[in-house]
CSV table of C-alpha atoms in Angstrom, one decimal:
chain,number,residue,atom,x,y,z
A,1,GLY,CA,11.7,117.5,128.3
A,2,GLU,CA,11.9,113.6,126.6
A,3,SER,CA,9.9,111.1,128.5
A,4,VAL,CA,11.7,108.1,130.2
A,5,GLY,CA,10.2,104.8,130.6
A,6,LEU,CA,6.2,106.1,129.3
A,7,HIS,CA,4.4,103.0,130.8
A,8,LEU,CA,6.8,101.8,133.6
A,9,PRO,CA,5.1,101.4,137.1
A,10,THR,CA,4.4,104.2,139.3
A,11,LEU,CA,4.8,105.4,143.1
A,12,SER,CA,2.5,108.8,144.3
A,13,VAL,CA,2.9,109.4,147.6
A,14,GLN,CA,2.0,112.6,149.7
A,15,GLU,CA,4.3,115.0,150.4
A,16,GLY,CA,5.8,114.6,153.7
A,17,ASP,CA,5.6,110.5,153.5
A,18,ASN,CA,8.1,108.0,153.3
A,19,SER,CA,8.7,106.7,149.7
A,20,ILE,CA,9.6,102.6,149.1
A,21,ILE,CA,11.0,102.0,146.3
A,22,ASN,CA,11.6,98.1,145.6
A,23,CYS,CA,14.2,96.5,142.7
A,24,ALA,CA,14.5,92.8,141.9
A,25,TYR,CA,17.3,92.0,140.6
A,26,SER,CA,18.5,89.1,139.0
A,27,ASN,CA,22.1,87.7,139.2
A,28,SER,CA,23.1,86.4,142.7
A,29,ALA,CA,26.9,87.0,141.2
A,30,SER,CA,26.3,90.6,142.0
A,31,ASP,CA,28.0,92.4,144.4
A,32,TYR,CA,27.4,96.1,144.0
A,33,PHE,CA,24.6,97.4,143.9
A,34,ILE,CA,23.1,101.2,142.9
A,35,TRP,CA,20.2,102.8,142.8
A,36,TYR,CA,19.6,106.2,140.6
A,37,LYS,CA,17.5,109.3,140.0
A,38,GLN,CA,16.8,110.2,136.6
A,39,GLU,CA,14.7,114.1,136.5
A,40,SER,CA,12.6,114.2,132.8
A,41,GLY,CA,14.9,115.2,130.8
A,42,LYS,CA,18.2,114.9,132.2
A,43,GLY,CA,21.0,111.7,133.0
A,44,PRO,CA,20.7,109.5,135.9
A,45,GLN,CA,21.9,110.8,138.8
A,46,PHE,CA,23.9,108.9,141.3
A,47,ILE,CA,21.5,108.3,145.4
A,48,ILE,CA,23.0,105.9,147.2
A,49,ASP,CA,25.2,102.5,146.7
A,50,ILE,CA,25.8,98.8,149.0
A,51,ARG,CA,28.1,96.2,148.6
A,52,SER,CA,26.9,92.8,149.1
A,53,ASN,CA,28.9,92.7,152.2
A,54,MET,CA,25.9,94.8,153.8
A,55,ASP,CA,22.5,95.0,154.2
A,56,LYS,CA,21.7,98.6,155.0
A,57,ARG,CA,23.1,101.4,154.5
A,58,GLN,CA,22.0,105.1,155.0
A,59,GLY,CA,22.2,108.6,152.7
A,60,GLN,CA,20.3,111.5,153.3
A,61,ARG,CA,16.9,111.2,153.9
A,62,VAL,CA,18.2,108.1,151.7
A,63,THR,CA,18.4,103.9,153.0
A,64,VAL,CA,18.9,101.0,150.9
A,65,LEU,CA,18.4,98.1,152.0
A,66,LEU,CA,19.6,94.5,150.5
A,67,ASN,CA,18.6,91.0,151.0
A,68,LYS,CA,20.4,88.9,149.2
A,69,THR,CA,18.8,85.6,150.0
A,70,VAL,CA,15.8,87.2,147.6
A,71,LYS,CA,17.2,89.1,145.7
A,72,HIS,CA,15.7,92.2,146.8
A,73,LEU,CA,16.9,95.8,147.0
A,74,SER,CA,15.0,98.4,148.0
A,75,LEU,CA,15.3,102.3,148.3
A,76,GLN,CA,13.6,104.5,151.2
A,77,ILE,CA,13.3,108.2,150.7
A,78,ALA,CA,12.0,109.8,154.5
A,79,ALA,CA,9.8,112.4,154.3
A,80,THR,CA,9.4,112.9,150.8
A,81,GLN,CA,9.4,116.2,148.6
A,82,PRO,CA,8.4,117.4,145.6
A,83,GLY,CA,11.8,118.1,144.8
A,84,ASP,CA,12.0,113.7,144.7
A,85,SER,CA,9.7,113.2,141.8
A,86,ALA,CA,11.6,111.7,138.8
A,87,VAL,CA,11.9,108.1,137.8
A,88,TYR,CA,14.3,105.8,140.3
A,89,PHE,CA,16.2,103.2,139.1
A,90,CYS,CA,18.5,99.8,140.7
A,91,ALA,CA,21.5,99.0,138.8
A,92,GLU,CA,23.5,95.8,140.1
A,93,THR,CA,26.8,95.1,138.8
A,94,GLU,CA,29.3,92.0,139.1
A,95,ASN,CA,33.6,91.7,140.7
A,96,TYR,CA,32.7,95.6,141.0
A,97,GLY,CA,33.0,95.7,137.0
A,98,GLN,CA,31.2,99.0,135.2
A,99,ASN,CA,29.0,97.0,133.3
A,100,PHE,CA,25.9,97.8,134.8
A,101,VAL,CA,22.8,96.1,134.5
A,102,PHE,CA,20.0,98.2,135.1
A,103,GLY,CA,16.2,97.7,136.3
A,104,PRO,CA,13.3,98.7,134.2
A,105,GLY,CA,12.7,102.1,136.8
A,106,THR,CA,9.8,102.9,139.1
A,107,ARG,CA,7.9,106.5,138.2
A,108,LEU,CA,8.2,108.4,141.7
A,109,SER,CA,5.2,111.2,141.8
A,110,VAL,CA,4.8,113.5,144.8
A,111,LEU,CA,1.3,114.9,145.4
A,112,PRO,CA,1.6,118.2,147.1
B,1,ASP,CA,25.2,120.1,136.9
B,2,SER,CA,27.6,116.9,136.3
B,3,GLY,CA,30.3,118.3,134.6
B,4,VAL,CA,30.1,115.3,131.7
B,5,THR,CA,29.1,117.2,127.8
B,6,GLN,CA,27.6,116.1,125.2
B,7,THR,CA,26.8,116.8,121.9
B,8,PRO,CA,24.8,117.6,120.3
B,9,LYS,CA,21.1,117.7,122.2
B,10,HIS,CA,19.2,116.9,119.2
B,11,LEU,CA,19.5,114.4,116.1
B,12,ILE,CA,17.9,113.8,113.4
B,13,THR,CA,18.5,111.9,110.6
B,14,ALA,CA,17.1,109.0,108.4
B,15,THR,CA,17.6,105.9,108.2
B,16,GLY,CA,20.7,104.6,106.1
B,17,GLN,CA,23.0,107.0,107.9
B,18,ARG,CA,25.8,107.8,109.7
B,19,VAL,CA,26.2,109.8,113.0
B,20,THR,CA,28.9,110.3,116.1
B,21,LEU,CA,27.5,111.6,118.9
B,22,ARG,CA,30.6,113.3,121.0
B,23,CYS,CA,30.9,113.3,124.7
B,24,SER,CA,33.6,114.9,127.5
B,25,PRO,CA,33.8,113.8,130.4
B,26,ARG,CA,34.7,115.3,133.8
B,27,SER,CA,37.5,117.3,134.3
B,28,GLY,CA,40.2,114.7,135.4
B,29,ASP,CA,37.9,111.2,135.2
B,30,LEU,CA,40.0,108.7,132.8
B,31,SER,CA,36.7,106.4,132.2
B,32,VAL,CA,34.0,107.0,129.8
B,33,TYR,CA,30.7,104.7,129.3
B,34,TRP,CA,28.0,104.5,127.2
B,35,TYR,CA,23.9,103.6,127.1
B,36,GLN,CA,21.1,103.4,125.3
B,37,GLN,CA,17.8,104.5,126.6
B,38,SER,CA,14.9,103.6,124.6
B,39,LEU,CA,11.2,103.7,126.1
B,40,ASP,CA,10.9,100.0,125.2
B,41,GLN,CA,14.6,98.8,126.4
B,42,GLY,CA,15.5,101.1,128.3
B,43,LEU,CA,18.8,102.1,130.2
B,44,GLN,CA,21.0,99.6,128.6
B,45,PHE,CA,25.8,99.7,129.2
B,46,LEU,CA,26.7,99.8,125.7
B,47,ILE,CA,30.6,100.0,126.0
B,48,HIS,CA,33.5,101.6,128.5
B,49,TYR,CA,36.6,102.8,127.8
B,50,TYR,CA,39.5,103.8,130.0
B,51,ASN,CA,42.6,105.9,129.3
B,52,GLY,CA,41.6,105.1,125.5
B,53,GLU,CA,41.2,101.4,125.9
B,54,GLU,CA,38.5,99.8,125.7
B,55,ARG,CA,37.4,97.8,129.0
B,56,ALA,CA,33.4,96.1,128.3
B,57,LYS,CA,31.0,95.8,125.9
B,58,GLY,CA,27.9,95.0,126.4
B,59,ASN,CA,24.6,95.2,124.2
B,60,ILE,CA,26.4,97.2,121.7
B,61,LEU,CA,25.8,96.5,117.9
B,62,GLU,CA,27.7,95.7,115.8
B,63,ARG,CA,26.8,98.6,113.1
B,64,PHE,CA,28.0,100.5,116.6
B,65,SER,CA,31.9,101.9,117.1
B,66,ALA,CA,32.8,103.8,120.3
B,67,GLN,CA,36.4,105.8,121.1
B,68,GLN,CA,38.5,107.2,123.3
B,69,PHE,CA,40.8,109.7,122.3
B,70,PRO,CA,44.0,111.4,124.0
B,71,ASP,CA,42.4,114.4,125.4
B,72,LEU,CA,40.2,111.6,126.7
B,73,HIS,CA,37.0,112.7,124.9
B,74,SER,CA,35.2,109.7,123.3
B,75,GLU,CA,33.0,109.6,120.5
B,76,LEU,CA,30.2,107.0,119.5
B,77,ASN,CA,30.1,105.7,115.9
B,78,LEU,CA,26.2,104.9,115.2
B,79,SER,CA,25.8,103.6,111.6
B,80,SER,CA,23.4,102.0,109.2
B,81,LEU,CA,21.1,103.2,111.2
B,82,GLU,CA,17.3,102.2,111.7
B,83,LEU,CA,14.1,103.8,113.4
B,84,GLY,CA,14.9,100.7,116.1
B,85,ASP,CA,18.2,103.0,117.2
B,86,SER,CA,16.2,105.7,118.1
B,87,ALA,CA,16.3,106.3,121.5
B,88,LEU,CA,18.6,109.0,124.3
B,89,TYR,CA,22.5,108.2,124.0
B,90,PHE,CA,24.0,109.0,127.6
B,91,CYS,CA,27.6,109.3,127.7
B,92,ALA,CA,29.3,109.0,131.6
B,93,SER,CA,32.3,109.4,133.6
B,94,SER,CA,34.0,108.1,136.6
B,95,VAL,CA,37.9,108.4,138.1
B,96,GLY,CA,38.5,104.8,138.0
B,97,ALA,CA,38.0,101.5,135.8
B,98,GLY,CA,36.5,99.6,137.8
B,99,GLY,CA,35.6,99.2,141.8
B,100,PRO,CA,32.7,101.4,142.9
B,101,HIS,CA,33.5,104.6,141.7
B,102,GLU,CA,30.2,106.5,140.9
B,103,GLN,CA,29.7,107.5,137.3
B,104,PHE,CA,28.2,111.0,136.4
B,105,PHE,CA,26.1,111.5,133.1
B,106,GLY,CA,25.8,113.9,130.9
B,107,PRO,CA,22.7,115.7,129.7
B,108,GLY,CA,22.0,112.8,126.6
B,109,THR,CA,21.6,112.9,122.9
B,110,ARG,CA,18.2,112.2,121.5
B,111,LEU,CA,19.1,110.5,117.7
B,112,THR,CA,15.9,110.1,115.7
B,113,VAL,CA,15.7,108.4,113.1
B,114,LEU,CA,13.5,108.8,110.4
C-alpha cells in the first residue's frame, strides 16, 4: 500500500499495553474535534469525536481527552492490538463546520 | 468498506495535463468533501459540496475545480498539472452540511505527475 508520512513521529507499544497519542491543536476557537485512523492503503476512518463543551469521551477501547486550556487533545487506546497499527490523525474545526484542519499524524506500531 | 467509491484508483500523467477524479458518496449522503494527502503537507481539506452547491473552500488551487452533480456524485478536476500535485486525493461524504456529522472516506486516488 501507499506510504503516508514517511517521517511521522512513531509510537511503539507492546501488544496488550495502553497507548496514548497526543495532538496539539492550533485554533483556540475550534469547537469540534475528531480522531481518525488511517491504515496503509486506505482512507481515514472515524474513531471518536468530542465537542468543546466536554473534556472526556469514551468509546469502545478508546478515550479522547480534551484540554482547552493548553489546546491539547489525546487519544487513549486500551489493550492495544496488532490491528490498531496505523497512522492516527486529530482534526479540528470551528463552528462545527466541515472545514477540518488535520494534524500531522502519529504512526502507532504495535509490537508482538 | 465505507460505501464511498472513487475512480480511478491510480492515475499517472504528465506535467501540464488535466485529469478528472470521480467520487460517489454513500447512499443518502448529501455532502461530498475532497482532500489532498501528500507526504510533505499531510491531509488538507480542499472543498465541500452539499446537495450540488459549494459550501466551503480550503486550500484549493485555482487550477483545481470541483462540482457535484444532481445524482450527488462529484468530480475533482485538476489542470495544468505540476510535479507537486502528485498526491493521494480522497473524497469523503456525510449526511449533513454542518454540525458533528461523521465523514466517511473513500479509498483514494493516487495521482502521479511525471
